[in-house]
Coordinates of N, CA and C in Angstrom, one line a residue:
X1 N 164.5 189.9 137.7 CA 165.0 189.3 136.5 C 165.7 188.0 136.7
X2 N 166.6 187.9 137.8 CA 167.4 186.6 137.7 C 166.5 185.8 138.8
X3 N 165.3 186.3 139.1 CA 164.4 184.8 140.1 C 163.8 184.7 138.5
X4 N 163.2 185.5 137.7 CA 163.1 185.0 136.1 C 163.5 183.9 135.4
X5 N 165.0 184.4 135.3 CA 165.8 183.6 134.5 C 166.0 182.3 135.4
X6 N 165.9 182.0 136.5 CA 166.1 180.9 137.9 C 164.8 180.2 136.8
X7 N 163.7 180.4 137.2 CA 162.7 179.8 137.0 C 162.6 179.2 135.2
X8 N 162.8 180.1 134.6 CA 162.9 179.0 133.3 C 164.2 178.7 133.3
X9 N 165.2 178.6 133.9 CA 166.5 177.4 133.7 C 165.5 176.3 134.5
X10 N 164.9 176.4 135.6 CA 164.1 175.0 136.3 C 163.1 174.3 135.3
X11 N 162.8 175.1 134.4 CA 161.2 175.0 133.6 C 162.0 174.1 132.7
X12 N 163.1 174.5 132.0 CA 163.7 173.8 130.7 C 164.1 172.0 131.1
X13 N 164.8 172.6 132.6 CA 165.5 171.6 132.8 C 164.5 170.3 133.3
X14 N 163.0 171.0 133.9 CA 161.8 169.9 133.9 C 161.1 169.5 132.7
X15 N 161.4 170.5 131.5 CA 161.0 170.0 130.1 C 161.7 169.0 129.8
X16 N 163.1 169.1 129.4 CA 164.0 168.1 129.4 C 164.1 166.5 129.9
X17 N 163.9 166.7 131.7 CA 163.8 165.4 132.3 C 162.6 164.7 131.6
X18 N 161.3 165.5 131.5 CA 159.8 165.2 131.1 C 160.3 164.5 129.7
X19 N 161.1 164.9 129.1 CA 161.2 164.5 127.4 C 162.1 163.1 127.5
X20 N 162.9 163.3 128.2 CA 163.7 161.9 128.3 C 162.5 160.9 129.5
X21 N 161.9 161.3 130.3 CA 161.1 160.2 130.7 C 160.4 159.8 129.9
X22 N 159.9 160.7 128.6 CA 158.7 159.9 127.6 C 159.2 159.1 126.6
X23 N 160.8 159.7 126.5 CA 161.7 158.3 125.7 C 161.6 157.4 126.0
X24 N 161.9 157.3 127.1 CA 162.2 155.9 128.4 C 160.6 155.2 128.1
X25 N 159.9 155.5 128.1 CA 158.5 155.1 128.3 C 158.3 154.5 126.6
X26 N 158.2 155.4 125.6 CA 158.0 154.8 124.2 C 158.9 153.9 124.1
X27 N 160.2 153.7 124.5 CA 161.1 152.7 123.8 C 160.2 151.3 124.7
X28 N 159.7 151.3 126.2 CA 159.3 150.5 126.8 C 158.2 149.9 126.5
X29 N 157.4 150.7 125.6 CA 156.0 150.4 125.1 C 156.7 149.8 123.5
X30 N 157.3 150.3 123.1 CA 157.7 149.7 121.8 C 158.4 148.1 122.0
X31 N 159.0 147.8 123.2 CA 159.6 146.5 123.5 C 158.6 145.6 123.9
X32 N 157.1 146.7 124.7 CA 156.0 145.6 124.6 C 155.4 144.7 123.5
X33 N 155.1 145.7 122.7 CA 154.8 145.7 121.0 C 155.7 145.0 120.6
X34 N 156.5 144.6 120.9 CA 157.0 143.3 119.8 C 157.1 142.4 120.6
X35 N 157.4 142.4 121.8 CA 157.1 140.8 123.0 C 155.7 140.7 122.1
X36 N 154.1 141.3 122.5 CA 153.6 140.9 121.9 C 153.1 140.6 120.6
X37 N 153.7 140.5 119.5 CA 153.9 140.5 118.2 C 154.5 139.0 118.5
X38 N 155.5 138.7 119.4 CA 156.3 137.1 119.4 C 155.0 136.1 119.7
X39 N 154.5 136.7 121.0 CA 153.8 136.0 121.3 C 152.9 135.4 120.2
X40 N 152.1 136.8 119.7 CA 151.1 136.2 118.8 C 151.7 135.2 117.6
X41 N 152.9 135.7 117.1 CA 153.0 134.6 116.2 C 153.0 133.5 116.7
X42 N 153.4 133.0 117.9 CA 154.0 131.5 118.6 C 152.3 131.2 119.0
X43 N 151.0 132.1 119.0 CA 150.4 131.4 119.6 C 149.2 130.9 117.6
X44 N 149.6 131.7 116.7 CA 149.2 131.2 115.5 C 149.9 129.9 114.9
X45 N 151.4 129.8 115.7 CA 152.5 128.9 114.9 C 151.0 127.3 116.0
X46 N 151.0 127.7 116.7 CA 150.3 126.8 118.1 C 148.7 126.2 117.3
X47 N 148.1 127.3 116.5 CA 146.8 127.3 116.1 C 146.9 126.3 114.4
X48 N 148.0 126.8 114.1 CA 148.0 125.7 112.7 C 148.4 124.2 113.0
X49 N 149.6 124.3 114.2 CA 149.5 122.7 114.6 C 148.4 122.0 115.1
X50 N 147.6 122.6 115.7 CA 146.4 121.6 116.2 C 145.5 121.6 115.3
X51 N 145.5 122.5 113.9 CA 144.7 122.3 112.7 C 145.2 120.8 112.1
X52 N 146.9 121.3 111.3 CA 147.4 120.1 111.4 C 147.2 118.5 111.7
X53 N 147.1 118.7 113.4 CA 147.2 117.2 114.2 C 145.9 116.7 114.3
X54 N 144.8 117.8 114.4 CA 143.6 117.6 114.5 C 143.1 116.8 113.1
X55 N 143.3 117.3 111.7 CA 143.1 116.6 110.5 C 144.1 115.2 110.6
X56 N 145.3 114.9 110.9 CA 145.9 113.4 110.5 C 145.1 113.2 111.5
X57 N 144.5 113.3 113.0 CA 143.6 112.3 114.1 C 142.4 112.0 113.2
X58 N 141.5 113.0 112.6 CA 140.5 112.7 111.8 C 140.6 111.4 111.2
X59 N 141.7 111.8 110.1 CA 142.3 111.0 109.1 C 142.6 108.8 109.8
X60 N 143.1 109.3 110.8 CA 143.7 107.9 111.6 C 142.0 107.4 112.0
X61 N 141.4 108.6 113.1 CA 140.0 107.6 113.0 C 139.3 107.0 111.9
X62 N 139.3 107.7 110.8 CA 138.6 106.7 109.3 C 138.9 105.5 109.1
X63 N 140.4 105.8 109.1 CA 141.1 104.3 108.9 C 140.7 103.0 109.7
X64 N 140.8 103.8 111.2 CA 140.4 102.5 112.0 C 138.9 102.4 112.3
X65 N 138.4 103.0 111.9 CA 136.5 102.8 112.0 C 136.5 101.9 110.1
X66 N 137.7 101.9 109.5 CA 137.5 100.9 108.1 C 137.9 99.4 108.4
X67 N 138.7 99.4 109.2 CA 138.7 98.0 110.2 C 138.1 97.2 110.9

């Protein structure tokens, strides 16, 4: 009975470690998930500027192809 009781105090206490490693892990995957969330905005903020710059370049070659 007490190599029993031995063995699930070991069982609990490797449930336990197991549960806090999968914490450790979600919170790590959740801090990936929003690195990339930053990223992707900064790489859309990146995609409207060259929309942006690309239309006033358009815009400037007209002008100077009217010259």
């Amino acid at each position: 009975s007490s190599t029993h009781n031995y063995s699930l105090s070991n069982r609990r206490k490797e449930l336990k470690r197991t549960e806090l490693d999968n914490e450790k892990l979600i919170q790590r995957l959740n801090e990936a998930f929003a690195y990339n969330n930053k990223l992707k905005e900064a790489v859309n903020g990146a995609r409207n500027e060259r929309i942006i710059h690309s239309g006033i370049f358009k815009n400037l070659e007209k002008e100077i192809r009217q010259y």
